Coordinates of C-alpha atoms in Angstrom, one line a residue:
X21 CA 88.0 118.7 80.8
X22 CA 89.2 116.5 83.6
X23 CA 90.2 117.6 87.1
X24 CA 93.3 116.1 88.7
X25 CA 94.9 116.4 92.1
X26 CA 98.5 115.5 92.9
X27 CA 99.1 115.0 96.6
X28 CA 102.5 114.7 98.0
X29 CA 104.2 114.7 101.4
X30 CA 104.9 118.2 102.7
X31 CA 108.1 120.1 101.7
X32 CA 108.4 121.0 105.4
X33 CA 109.6 117.4 106.0
X34 CA 111.7 117.1 102.8
X35 CA 114.7 115.8 104.7
X36 CA 112.8 113.6 107.1
X37 CA 111.7 110.0 106.5
X38 CA 109.0 108.2 108.3
X39 CA 109.6 104.9 110.0
X40 CA 106.4 102.9 110.0
X41 CA 105.9 100.2 112.7
X42 CA 102.8 98.4 111.4
X43 CA 99.7 98.7 109.4
X44 CA 99.0 102.5 109.5
X45 CA 97.6 105.1 107.2
X46 CA 100.4 106.8 105.3
X47 CA 100.5 110.6 105.6
X48 CA 100.1 113.5 106.2
X49 CA 99.4 114.6 102.5
X50 CA 99.5 118.1 101.1
X51 CA 97.6 119.3 98.1
X52 CA 99.7 120.8 95.3
X53 CA 98.1 124.1 94.2
X54 CA 100.5 124.8 91.3
X55 CA 97.9 124.3 88.6
X56 CA 95.4 126.2 86.6
X57 CA 92.9 123.5 87.4
X58 CA 90.8 123.7 90.6
X59 CA 91.4 121.0 93.1
X60 CA 88.0 121.6 94.7
X61 CA 86.7 118.0 93.9
X62 CA 88.8 116.6 96.8
X63 CA 89.9 117.7 100.2
X64 CA 92.1 116.3 103.0
X65 CA 90.6 114.9 106.2
X66 CA 91.6 112.8 109.3
X67 CA 94.8 114.6 110.0
X68 CA 95.5 114.9 106.3
X69 CA 95.9 111.1 106.0
X70 CA 92.7 110.6 104.0
X71 CA 91.3 112.2 100.8
X72 CA 87.5 112.9 100.7
X73 CA 85.8 113.1 97.4
X74 CA 83.2 115.9 97.0
X75 CA 81.5 114.9 93.7
X76 CA 80.1 111.7 92.3
X77 CA 82.0 110.4 89.3
X78 CA 84.4 108.0 87.7
X79 CA 88.0 108.5 89.0
X80 CA 91.4 107.2 88.2
X81 CA 93.5 106.8 91.4
X82 CA 97.2 106.2 91.3
X83 CA 99.8 106.0 94.0
X84 CA 103.5 105.5 94.4
X85 CA 105.3 104.8 97.7
X86 CA 109.1 104.9 97.7
X87 CA 110.8 102.7 100.3
X88 CA 114.4 102.3 101.3
X89 CA 116.4 100.3 103.9
X90 CA 117.1 96.7 104.8
X91 CA 113.8 94.8 104.4
X92 CA 113.1 93.2 101.0
X93 CA 109.3 93.0 101.0
X94 CA 107.2 96.2 100.8
X95 CA 103.4 96.6 100.2
X96 CA 100.5 98.9 100.8
X97 CA 96.7 98.9 100.2
X98 CA 94.5 101.7 98.7
X99 CA 91.4 101.6 100.9
X100 CA 88.0 103.1 100.5
X101 CA 85.5 104.1 103.2
X102 CA 82.1 105.1 101.8
X103 CA 80.0 107.8 103.6
X104 CA 77.4 106.2 105.9
X105 CA 79.3 103.0 106.3
X106 CA 81.8 101.9 108.9
X107 CA 83.4 99.3 106.7
X108 CA 86.6 100.0 104.9
X109 CA 87.1 98.1 101.6
X110 CA 90.5 97.1 100.1
X111 CA 90.5 98.4 96.6
X112 CA 94.0 97.5 95.2
X113 CA 97.3 96.3 96.7
X114 CA 100.8 97.2 95.6
X115 CA 103.6 94.9 96.5
X116 CA 107.3 94.7 95.5
X117 CA 110.4 92.8 96.4
X118 CA 114.0 93.9 96.4
X119 CA 116.7 91.3 95.8
X120 CA 119.3 93.5 97.4
X121 CA 119.6 94.5 101.0
X122 CA 120.2 98.2 101.9
X123 CA 118.3 99.3 98.8
X124 CA 115.6 101.5 97.5
X125 CA 112.3 100.3 95.9
X126 CA 109.1 102.0 94.7
X127 CA 105.7 100.5 94.4
X128 CA 103.2 102.0 91.9
X129 CA 99.6 101.0 91.2
X130 CA 96.5 102.6 89.7
X131 CA 92.8 101.8 89.4
X132 CA 89.7 103.3 87.9
X133 CA 86.5 103.2 89.8
X134 CA 83.3 105.1 90.5
X135 CA 83.3 107.2 93.7
X136 CA 80.5 109.0 95.5
X137 CA 80.5 112.3 97.4
X138 CA 81.8 111.7 100.9
X139 CA 83.9 108.6 100.0
X140 CA 87.4 108.6 101.6
X141 CA 90.6 107.1 100.3
X142 CA 93.5 106.0 102.5
X143 CA 96.9 104.3 101.8
X144 CA 97.7 101.7 104.4
X145 CA 101.3 100.4 104.9
X146 CA 101.2 96.6 105.5
X147 CA 104.6 95.5 106.9
X148 CA 106.1 96.6 110.1
X149 CA 109.3 98.5 110.4
X150 CA 109.6 100.2 107.0
X151 CA 111.2 103.5 106.0
X152 CA 109.4 105.6 103.4
X153 CA 111.0 108.4 101.4
X154 CA 108.6 111.3 101.7
X155 CA 110.3 113.7 99.4
X156 CA 108.2 115.3 96.6
X157 CA 108.2 113.1 93.5
X158 CA 109.0 109.9 95.4
X159 CA 105.8 109.2 97.4
X160 CA 102.4 110.5 96.1
X161 CA 98.7 109.8 95.5
X162 CA 97.0 111.2 92.5
X163 CA 93.3 111.4 91.7
X164 CA 91.8 112.3 88.3
X165 CA 88.1 112.9 87.7
X166 CA 87.4 111.2 84.4
X167 CA 83.6 111.8 84.3
X168 CA 81.2 113.3 86.7
X169 CA 77.4 113.0 87.2
X170 CA 77.1 116.7 86.3
X171 CA 79.0 116.1 83.0
X172 CA 76.7 113.2 82.1
X173 CA 73.6 115.3 82.8
X174 CA 74.8 118.2 80.6
X175 CA 75.6 115.8 77.8
X176 CA 72.1 114.2 77.9
X177 CA 70.2 117.5 77.8

């Protein structure tokens, strides 16, 4: 059985849109708890702008950021900071272009990679002066535990 977490922007700001002025971590995020599966493999840190993994394993990470407004280029990076290091690695970039001004655009990406306990994921907006739609279902990050070290140990015994 896999564990997944779907994180979205808070319903408290459902009618509010953030205007980002440069490379910043997108957030705050809120865990969705409307599931029969426990979301205890992850928790939110750094003012709810980062997700910390609590188990070693293979994860699928997907994210969608929903933009609107005048600019035509939009992009973000999914970043990884491993426990015990001060370096932040760029994992995957999502970039999109809109041919029409005053438009809406979404950018979705996903990646599968091994993570270790204490690793932190962040989403960093790249361009300046961007509007992001924060309503639930528009902008989100999702993590799915595909295989854990504990599952591997049980299978080998």
